[in-house]
Coordinates of C-alpha atoms in Angstrom, one line a residue:
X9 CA 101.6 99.8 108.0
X10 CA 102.9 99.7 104.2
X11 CA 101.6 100.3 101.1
X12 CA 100.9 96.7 100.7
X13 CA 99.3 95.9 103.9
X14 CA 96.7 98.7 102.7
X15 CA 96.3 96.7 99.2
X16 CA 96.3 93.1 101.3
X17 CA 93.1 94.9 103.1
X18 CA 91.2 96.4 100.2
X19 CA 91.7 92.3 98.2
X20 CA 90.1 90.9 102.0
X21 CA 87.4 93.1 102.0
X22 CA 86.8 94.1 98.0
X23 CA 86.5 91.2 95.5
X24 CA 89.3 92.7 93.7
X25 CA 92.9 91.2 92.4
X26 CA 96.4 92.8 94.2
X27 CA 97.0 94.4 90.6
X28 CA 94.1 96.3 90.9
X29 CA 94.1 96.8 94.9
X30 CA 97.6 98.2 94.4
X31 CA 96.6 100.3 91.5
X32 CA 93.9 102.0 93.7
X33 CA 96.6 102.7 96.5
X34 CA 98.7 104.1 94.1
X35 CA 96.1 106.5 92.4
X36 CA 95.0 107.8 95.4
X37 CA 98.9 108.4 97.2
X38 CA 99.4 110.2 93.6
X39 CA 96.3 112.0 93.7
X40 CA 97.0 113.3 96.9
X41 CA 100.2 114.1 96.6
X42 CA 99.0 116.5 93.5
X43 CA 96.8 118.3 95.7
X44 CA 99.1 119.2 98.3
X45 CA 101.8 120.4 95.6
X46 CA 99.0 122.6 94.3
X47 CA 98.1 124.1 97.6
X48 CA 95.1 122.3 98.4
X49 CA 93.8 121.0 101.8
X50 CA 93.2 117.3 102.1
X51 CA 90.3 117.0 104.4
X52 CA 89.0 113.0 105.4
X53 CA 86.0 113.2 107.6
X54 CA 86.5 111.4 110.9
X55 CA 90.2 110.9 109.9
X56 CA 92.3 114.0 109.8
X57 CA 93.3 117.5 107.7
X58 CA 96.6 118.0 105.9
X59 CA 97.6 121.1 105.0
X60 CA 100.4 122.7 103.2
X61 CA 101.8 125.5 105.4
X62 CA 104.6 127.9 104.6
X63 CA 108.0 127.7 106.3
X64 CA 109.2 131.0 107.8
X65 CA 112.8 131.8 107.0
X66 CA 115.1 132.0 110.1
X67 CA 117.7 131.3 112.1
X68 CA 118.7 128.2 114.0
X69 CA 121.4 126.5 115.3
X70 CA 123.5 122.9 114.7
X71 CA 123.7 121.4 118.3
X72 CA 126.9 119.5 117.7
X73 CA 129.1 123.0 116.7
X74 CA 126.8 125.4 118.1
X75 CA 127.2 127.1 115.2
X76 CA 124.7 129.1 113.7
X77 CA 122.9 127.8 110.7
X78 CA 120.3 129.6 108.4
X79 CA 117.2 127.7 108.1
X80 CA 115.5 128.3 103.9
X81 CA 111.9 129.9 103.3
X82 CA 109.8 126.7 102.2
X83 CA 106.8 124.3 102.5
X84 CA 105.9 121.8 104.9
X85 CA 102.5 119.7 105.3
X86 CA 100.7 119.6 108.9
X87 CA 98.4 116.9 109.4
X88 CA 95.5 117.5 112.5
X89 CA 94.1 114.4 112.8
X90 CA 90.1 114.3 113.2
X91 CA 88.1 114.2 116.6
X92 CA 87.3 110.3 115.9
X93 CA 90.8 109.4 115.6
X94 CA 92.1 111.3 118.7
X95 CA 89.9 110.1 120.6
X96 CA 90.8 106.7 119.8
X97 CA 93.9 106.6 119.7
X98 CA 94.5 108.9 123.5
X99 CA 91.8 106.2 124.6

């Protein structure tokens, strides 16, 4: 699923135009998006969490060269997904 699929479903079940429909998608990916760069945790009942989470600094290694490679101190989002949605989807 695309950005415009999610538009395509909001204009079938919201008596609204693709401009708008595609506005709405965009304001909420944007919104979002804010929150996690400022550290906030993105929580949709019956959906999923996601999380910003600090990166540990560290070692690992390239696989083709076997060479060792430092891995940077940084950021990366986690997403748990809800009860609901696990238990439909491993269903």
């Amino acid at each position: 699923m695309i950005k415009i699929d999610i538009a395509n479903t909001l204009m079938q079940t919201l008596p609204v135009s693709k401009a708008t429909a595609l506005q709405v998608v965009d304001l909420l990916t944007e919104r979002m998006k804010k929150a996690l760069l400022d550290g906030d945790r993105i929580e949709i009942r019956g959906f999923g969490v996601f999380e910003p989470r600090p990166r540990k600094r560290g070692m690992g290694r390239n696989i083709k060269t076997g060479q060792s490679v430092e891995i940077p101190k940084g950021k990366s989002i986690r997403f748990k997904p809800g009860k609901d949605l696990r238990d439909i989807v491993i269903e």
